[in-house]
Amino acid sequence: MMSSNDDFHYYEPAKGHGLPHDPFNAMVGPRPIGWISSQDENSVLNLAPYSFFNAFNYTPPIVGFASIGAKDSLHNIRKTREFGWNLATRPLAERMNQSCAMVPPEVNEFELAGLTPVASKQIAAPRVAESPVSFECRLTQLIQLEGVDGVPVQTWLVLGEVVGVHIARHLLKNGIYDTAAAQPILRGGGPADYFEISSDNMFRMFRPR
């Protein structure tokens, strides 16, 4: 049966969504969290979560996040050309949330959130010791986004090649990474919604030959 137009709420983003809360990032989700560690040229540490984050390529492995506004992470990465990604998990959720506090650049979010910076192997920026998975990344592209009208917006896409990977050994079951066992959290919509992945919700579906 064909759906009628009355079955859908339609809106044009430029004219407003007409709803109590913008649904855009709720529909594109849940989204993985870019928990980004970096440091400035004076080795002042920074740690911040970004909800626009994902992986974009296998070989070489490339990940990226969007900074809405020119934030400390962006300034640090632009100067040092490196950053870390740290998996945000359910046990670390509250501390991840603390690390997104709006504080001056000289404030160390590792200390603010009670987390431990540990040295990376390929880059100077540290990783989060408490996180079971971390990537060491070197900047490949820094792109200021534009609208269809060609006008730049105050959002920058940061892309980096993963040059080092840290995985807690207990997450490797017969050599296969166990996604659910890591208890990753994902950003939903609204002002405060998050989700946790559970093995109970897993299903398998192989590509057609």
PDB file of C-alpha atoms in Angstrom:
ATOM      1  CA  MET A   1       0.000   0.000   0.000  1.00  0.00           C
ATOM      2  CA  MET A   2       1.290   3.453  -0.905  1.00  0.00           C
ATOM      3  CA  SER A   3       1.675   5.898   1.982  1.00  0.00           C
ATOM      4  CA  SER A   4      -0.109   9.204   1.738  1.00  0.00           C
ATOM      5  CA  ASN A   5       1.601  12.518   2.309  1.00  0.00           C
ATOM      6  CA  ASP A   6      -0.303  12.777   5.583  1.00  0.00           C
ATOM      7  CA  ASP A   7       1.715   9.818   6.886  1.00  0.00           C
ATOM      8  CA  PHE A   8       4.954  11.817   6.735  1.00  0.00           C
ATOM      9  CA  HIS A   9       6.165  14.983   8.410  1.00  0.00           C
ATOM     10  CA  TYR A  10       7.961  16.883   5.646  1.00  0.00           C
ATOM     11  CA  TYR A  11      10.145  19.914   6.112  1.00  0.00           C
ATOM     12  CA  GLU A  12      12.863  21.852   4.311  1.00  0.00           C
ATOM     13  CA  PRO A  13      15.739  22.409   6.742  1.00  0.00           C
ATOM     14  CA  ALA A  14      16.395  25.952   5.557  1.00  0.00           C
ATOM     15  CA  LYS A  15      12.834  26.858   6.586  1.00  0.00           C
ATOM     16  CA  GLY A  16      12.887  25.091   9.952  1.00  0.00           C
ATOM     17  CA  HIS A  17      11.707  21.664  11.092  1.00  0.00           C
ATOM     18  CA  GLY A  18       8.621  22.759  13.019  1.00  0.00           C
ATOM     19  CA  LEU A  19       9.265  20.246  15.817  1.00  0.00           C
ATOM     20  CA  PRO A  20      10.160  20.658  19.502  1.00  0.00           C
ATOM     21  CA  HIS A  21      13.739  19.496  18.808  1.00  0.00           C
ATOM     22  CA  ASP A  22      15.758  19.230  15.594  1.00  0.00           C
ATOM     23  CA  PRO A  23      15.445  15.554  14.531  1.00  0.00           C
ATOM     24  CA  PHE A  24      18.387  15.521  12.103  1.00  0.00           C
ATOM     25  CA  ASN A  25      21.049  13.988  14.316  1.00  0.00           C
ATOM     26  CA  ALA A  26      18.505  11.634  15.902  1.00  0.00           C
ATOM     27  CA  MET A  27      17.645  10.136  12.525  1.00  0.00           C
ATOM     28  CA  VAL A  28      21.302   9.743  11.587  1.00  0.00           C
ATOM     29  CA  GLY A  29      22.014   7.510  14.495  1.00  0.00           C
ATOM     30  CA  PRO A  30      22.870   6.282  16.886  1.00  0.00           C
ATOM     31  CA  ARG A  31      26.266   7.709  15.989  1.00  0.00           C
ATOM     32  CA  PRO A  32      29.694   6.575  17.213  1.00  0.00           C
ATOM     33  CA  ILE A  33      31.457   9.072  19.435  1.00  0.00           C
ATOM     34  CA  GLY A  34      34.722  10.685  18.443  1.00  0.00           C
ATOM     35  CA  TRP A  35      36.504  10.945  21.800  1.00  0.00           C
ATOM     36  CA  ILE A  36      39.488  12.917  20.572  1.00  0.00           C
ATOM     37  CA  SER A  37      42.745  13.404  22.436  1.00  0.00           C
ATOM     38  CA  SER A  38      45.214  16.035  21.312  1.00  0.00           C
ATOM     39  CA  GLN A  39      47.794  18.459  22.609  1.00  0.00           C
ATOM     40  CA  ASP A  40      48.970  21.900  21.597  1.00  0.00           C
ATOM     41  CA  GLU A  41      52.489  22.911  20.606  1.00  0.00           C
ATOM     42  CA  ASN A  42      53.314  23.439  24.302  1.00  0.00           C
ATOM     43  CA  SER A  43      52.126  19.903  25.229  1.00  0.00           C
ATOM     44  CA  VAL A  44      48.971  21.156  26.970  1.00  0.00           C
ATOM     45  CA  LEU A  45      46.548  18.210  26.763  1.00  0.00           C
ATOM     46  CA  ASN A  46      42.989  18.266  25.477  1.00  0.00           C
ATOM     47  CA  LEU A  47      40.277  15.610  25.446  1.00  0.00           C
ATOM     48  CA  ALA A  48      36.826  16.152  23.935  1.00  0.00           C
ATOM     49  CA  PRO A  49      33.935  14.061  22.553  1.00  0.00           C
ATOM     50  CA  TYR A  50      32.470  14.759  19.105  1.00  0.00           C
ATOM     51  CA  SER A  51      29.167  13.207  18.045  1.00  0.00           C
ATOM     52  CA  PHE A  52      29.816  13.597  14.308  1.00  0.00           C
ATOM     53  CA  PHE A  53      32.447  10.889  13.893  1.00  0.00           C
ATOM     54  CA  ASN A  54      32.996   7.773  11.794  1.00  0.00           C
ATOM     55  CA  ALA A  55      35.401   5.581   9.803  1.00  0.00           C
ATOM     56  CA  PHE A  56      35.692   6.261   6.087  1.00  0.00           C
ATOM     57  CA  ASN A  57      38.276   3.921   4.553  1.00  0.00           C
ATOM     58  CA  TYR A  58      39.932   0.519   5.017  1.00  0.00           C
ATOM     59  CA  THR A  59      43.332   0.878   3.337  1.00  0.00           C
ATOM     60  CA  PRO A  60      44.740   3.088   4.607  1.00  0.00           C
ATOM     61  CA  PRO A  61      42.363   3.228   7.584  1.00  0.00           C
ATOM     62  CA  ILE A  62      40.914   6.737   7.799  1.00  0.00           C
ATOM     63  CA  VAL A  63      38.632   8.172  10.482  1.00  0.00           C
ATOM     64  CA  GLY A  64      37.158  11.617  10.798  1.00  0.00           C
ATOM     65  CA  PHE A  65      35.120  13.940  12.938  1.00  0.00           C
ATOM     66  CA  ALA A  66      33.439  17.299  12.473  1.00  0.00           C
ATOM     67  CA  SER A  67      34.170  20.216  14.761  1.00  0.00           C
ATOM     68  CA  ILE A  68      31.182  22.560  14.829  1.00  0.00           C
ATOM     69  CA  GLY A  69      32.994  25.751  15.619  1.00  0.00           C
ATOM     70  CA  ALA A  70      36.763  26.210  15.843  1.00  0.00           C
ATOM     71  CA  LYS A  71      37.335  24.360  19.118  1.00  0.00           C
ATOM     72  CA  ASP A  72      40.537  23.497  20.976  1.00  0.00           C
ATOM     73  CA  SER A  73      40.871  20.085  19.297  1.00  0.00           C
ATOM     74  CA  LEU A  74      40.788  21.730  15.880  1.00  0.00           C
ATOM     75  CA  HIS A  75      43.433  24.303  16.827  1.00  0.00           C
ATOM     76  CA  ASN A  76      45.697  21.603  18.268  1.00  0.00           C
ATOM     77  CA  ILE A  77      45.346  19.268  15.293  1.00  0.00           C
ATOM     78  CA  ARG A  78      45.884  22.057  12.800  1.00  0.00           C
ATOM     79  CA  LYS A  79      49.234  22.839  14.467  1.00  0.00           C
ATOM     80  CA  THR A  80      50.479  19.345  15.394  1.00  0.00           C
ATOM     81  CA  ARG A  81      48.795  17.363  12.568  1.00  0.00           C
ATOM     82  CA  GLU A  82      47.929  14.440  14.848  1.00  0.00           C
ATOM     83  CA  PHE A  83      45.241  13.222  17.227  1.00  0.00           C
ATOM     84  CA  GLY A  84      44.017  10.172  19.095  1.00  0.00           C
ATOM     85  CA  TRP A  85      40.620   8.490  19.063  1.00  0.00           C
ATOM     86  CA  ASN A  86      39.478   6.660  22.194  1.00  0.00           C
ATOM     87  CA  LEU A  87      36.477   4.344  22.447  1.00  0.00           C
ATOM     88  CA  ALA A  88      33.780   5.745  24.740  1.00  0.00           C
ATOM     89  CA  THR A  89      32.227   2.894  26.732  1.00  0.00           C
ATOM     90  CA  ARG A  90      29.392   2.540  29.220  1.00  0.00           C
ATOM     91  CA  PRO A  91      31.752   2.379  32.233  1.00  0.00           C
ATOM     92  CA  LEU A  92      33.439   5.573  30.989  1.00  0.00           C
ATOM     93  CA  ALA A  93      30.252   7.403  29.958  1.00  0.00           C
ATOM     94  CA  GLU A  94      30.101   9.835  32.866  1.00  0.00           C
ATOM     95  CA  ARG A  95      33.775  10.733  32.552  1.00  0.00           C
ATOM     96  CA  MET A  96      33.391  11.121  28.792  1.00  0.00           C
ATOM     97  CA  ASN A  97      30.554  13.525  29.494  1.00  0.00           C
ATOM     98  CA  GLN A  98      32.703  15.503  31.947  1.00  0.00           C
ATOM     99  CA  SER A  99      35.350  15.932  29.275  1.00  0.00           C
ATOM    100  CA  CYS A 100      32.932  17.924  27.094  1.00  0.00           C
ATOM    101  CA  ALA A 101      32.660  20.762  29.636  1.00  0.00           C
ATOM    102  CA  MET A 102      33.173  24.219  28.148  1.00  0.00           C
ATOM    103  CA  VAL A 103      36.481  25.174  29.776  1.00  0.00           C
ATOM    104  CA  PRO A 104      39.437  27.393  28.769  1.00  0.00           C
ATOM    105  CA  PRO A 105      42.178  25.874  26.558  1.00  0.00           C
ATOM    106  CA  GLU A 106      44.628  25.654  29.466  1.00  0.00           C
ATOM    107  CA  VAL A 107      42.324  23.261  31.380  1.00  0.00           C
ATOM    108  CA  ASN A 108      43.389  19.615  31.070  1.00  0.00           C
ATOM    109  CA  GLU A 109      40.248  17.535  30.467  1.00  0.00           C
ATOM    110  CA  PHE A 110      42.094  14.348  31.439  1.00  0.00           C
ATOM    111  CA  GLU A 111      42.446  15.761  34.946  1.00  0.00           C
ATOM    112  CA  LEU A 112      38.962  17.275  34.872  1.00  0.00           C
ATOM    113  CA  ALA A 113      37.398  13.880  34.122  1.00  0.00           C
ATOM    114  CA  GLY A 114      39.717  11.807  36.309  1.00  0.00           C
ATOM    115  CA  LEU A 115      41.338  10.004  33.382  1.00  0.00           C
ATOM    116  CA  THR A 116      44.903   8.900  32.773  1.00  0.00           C
ATOM    117  CA  PRO A 117      46.896  10.016  29.725  1.00  0.00           C
ATOM    118  CA  VAL A 118      49.284   7.336  28.505  1.00  0.00           C
ATOM    119  CA  ALA A 119      51.981   7.753  25.875  1.00  0.00           C
ATOM    120  CA  SER A 120      51.203   6.777  22.308  1.00  0.00           C
ATOM    121  CA  LYS A 121      53.753   4.937  20.155  1.00  0.00           C
ATOM    122  CA  GLN A 122      53.538   6.830  16.832  1.00  0.00           C
ATOM    123  CA  ILE A 123      52.303  10.286  17.841  1.00  0.00           C
ATOM    124  CA  ALA A 124      52.969  12.748  20.660  1.00  0.00           C
ATOM    125  CA  ALA A 125      49.306  13.104  21.685  1.00  0.00           C
ATOM    126  CA  PRO A 126      48.418  10.631  24.456  1.00  0.00           C
ATOM    127  CA  ARG A 127      45.568   8.131  24.560  1.00  0.00           C
ATOM    128  CA  VAL A 128      43.113   7.463  27.378  1.00  0.00           C
ATOM    129  CA  ALA A 129      44.530   4.634  29.491  1.00  0.00           C
ATOM    130  CA  GLU A 130      41.084   3.593  30.734  1.00  0.00           C
ATOM    131  CA  SER A 131      39.663   3.175  27.214  1.00  0.00           C
ATOM    132  CA  PRO A 132      39.881  -0.402  25.839  1.00  0.00           C
ATOM    133  CA  VAL A 133      40.466   0.743  22.246  1.00  0.00           C
ATOM    134  CA  SER A 134      42.452   3.682  20.915  1.00  0.00           C
ATOM    135  CA  PHE A 135      43.675   4.846  17.508  1.00  0.00           C
ATOM    136  CA  GLU A 136      46.738   6.975  16.875  1.00  0.00           C
ATOM    137  CA  CYS A 137      46.032   9.247  13.902  1.00  0.00           C
ATOM    138  CA  ARG A 138      47.915  11.631  11.662  1.00  0.00           C
ATOM    139  CA  LEU A 139      46.020  14.404   9.903  1.00  0.00           C
ATOM    140  CA  THR A 140      45.394  13.828   6.202  1.00  0.00           C
ATOM    141  CA  GLN A 141      42.804  16.499   5.381  1.00  0.00           C
ATOM    142  CA  LEU A 142      41.221  19.470   7.125  1.00  0.00           C
ATOM    143  CA  ILE A 143      38.175  20.713   5.239  1.00  0.00           C
ATOM    144  CA  GLN A 144      35.892  23.623   6.031  1.00  0.00           C
ATOM    145  CA  LEU A 145      32.372  22.613   5.031  1.00  0.00           C
ATOM    146  CA  GLU A 146      30.203  24.644   2.640  1.00  0.00           C
ATOM    147  CA  GLY A 147      26.498  24.877   1.933  1.00  0.00           C
ATOM    148  CA  VAL A 148      24.986  24.272  -1.478  1.00  0.00           C
ATOM    149  CA  ASP A 149      25.385  28.010  -2.060  1.00  0.00           C
ATOM    150  CA  GLY A 150      29.147  27.670  -1.720  1.00  0.00           C
ATOM    151  CA  VAL A 151      29.233  29.753   1.457  1.00  0.00           C
ATOM    152  CA  PRO A 152      31.589  28.313   4.105  1.00  0.00           C
ATOM    153  CA  VAL A 153      30.006  27.263   7.396  1.00  0.00           C
ATOM    154  CA  GLN A 154      31.743  27.288  10.771  1.00  0.00           C
ATOM    155  CA  THR A 155      32.305  23.522  10.752  1.00  0.00           C
ATOM    156  CA  TRP A 156      35.513  21.690   9.897  1.00  0.00           C
ATOM    157  CA  LEU A 157      35.885  18.038   8.868  1.00  0.00           C
ATOM    158  CA  VAL A 158      39.063  16.545  10.310  1.00  0.00           C
ATOM    159  CA  LEU A 159      40.301  13.377   8.581  1.00  0.00           C
ATOM    160  CA  GLY A 160      43.214  11.313   9.806  1.00  0.00           C
ATOM    161  CA  GLU A 161      45.023   8.112   8.871  1.00  0.00           C
ATOM    162  CA  VAL A 162      45.183   5.561  11.672  1.00  0.00           C
ATOM    163  CA  VAL A 163      48.874   4.772  12.182  1.00  0.00           C
ATOM    164  CA  GLY A 164      48.589   2.838  15.452  1.00  0.00           C
ATOM    165  CA  VAL A 165      45.859   0.737  17.098  1.00  0.00           C
ATOM    166  CA  HIS A 166      45.551  -0.352  20.737  1.00  0.00           C
ATOM    167  CA  ILE A 167      43.039  -3.103  21.645  1.00  0.00           C
ATOM    168  CA  ALA A 168      42.559  -4.557  25.125  1.00  0.00           C
ATOM    169  CA  ARG A 169      43.345  -8.276  24.744  1.00  0.00           C
ATOM    170  CA  HIS A 170      40.159  -9.423  26.502  1.00  0.00           C
ATOM    171  CA  LEU A 171      38.161  -8.020  23.570  1.00  0.00           C
ATOM    172  CA  LEU A 172      39.817 -10.417  21.112  1.00  0.00           C
ATOM    173  CA  LYS A 173      37.878 -13.705  21.141  1.00  0.00           C
ATOM    174  CA  ASN A 174      39.755 -16.281  19.053  1.00  0.00           C
ATOM    175  CA  GLY A 175      41.407 -13.364  17.318  1.00  0.00           C
ATOM    176  CA  ILE A 176      38.069 -11.671  16.451  1.00  0.00           C
ATOM    177  CA  TYR A 177      37.238  -8.288  17.978  1.00  0.00           C
ATOM    178  CA  ASP A 178      34.084  -8.535  20.114  1.00  0.00           C
ATOM    179  CA  THR A 179      32.199  -5.284  19.535  1.00  0.00           C
ATOM    180  CA  ALA A 180      29.545  -5.778  22.211  1.00  0.00           C
ATOM    181  CA  ALA A 181      32.014  -6.844  24.897  1.00  0.00           C
ATOM    182  CA  ALA A 182      33.602  -3.389  24.765  1.00  0.00           C
ATOM    183  CA  GLN A 183      30.237  -1.818  25.741  1.00  0.00           C
ATOM    184  CA  PRO A 184      30.532   1.075  23.285  1.00  0.00           C
ATOM    185  CA  ILE A 185      28.107   3.940  23.724  1.00  0.00           C
ATOM    186  CA  LEU A 186      26.533   5.823  20.837  1.00  0.00           C
ATOM    187  CA  ARG A 187      24.991   9.274  20.613  1.00  0.00           C
ATOM    188  CA  GLY A 188      21.274   9.443  19.940  1.00  0.00           C
ATOM    189  CA  GLY A 189      19.084  12.474  19.420  1.00  0.00           C
ATOM    190  CA  GLY A 190      17.709  15.130  21.707  1.00  0.00           C
ATOM    191  CA  PRO A 191      19.803  16.937  24.278  1.00  0.00           C
ATOM    192  CA  ALA A 192      20.892  13.860  26.254  1.00  0.00           C
ATOM    193  CA  ASP A 193      20.126  10.511  24.550  1.00  0.00           C
ATOM    194  CA  TYR A 194      22.753   7.774  24.362  1.00  0.00           C
ATOM    195  CA  PHE A 195      22.596   4.065  23.505  1.00  0.00           C
ATOM    196  CA  GLU A 196      24.666   1.045  24.450  1.00  0.00           C
ATOM    197  CA  ILE A 197      25.358  -1.886  22.128  1.00  0.00           C
ATOM    198  CA  SER A 198      24.373  -5.293  23.484  1.00  0.00           C
ATOM    199  CA  SER A 199      25.075  -8.789  22.144  1.00  0.00           C
ATOM    200  CA  ASP A 200      21.353  -9.484  22.644  1.00  0.00           C
ATOM    201  CA  ASN A 201      20.604  -7.117  19.768  1.00  0.00           C
ATOM    202  CA  MET A 202      23.123  -8.588  17.329  1.00  0.00           C
ATOM    203  CA  PHE A 203      22.067 -10.319  14.112  1.00  0.00           C
ATOM    204  CA  ARG A 204      24.102 -11.548  11.163  1.00  0.00           C
ATOM    205  CA  MET A 205      23.448 -10.876   7.511  1.00  0.00           C
ATOM    206  CA  PHE A 206      25.940 -11.889   4.836  1.00  0.00           C
ATOM    207  CA  ARG A 207      26.302 -10.049   1.526  1.00  0.00           C
ATOM    208  CA  PRO A 208      24.614 -11.725  -1.429  1.00  0.00           C
ATOM    209  CA  ARG A 209      26.955 -13.567  -3.771  1.00  0.00           C
TER     210      ARG A 209
END
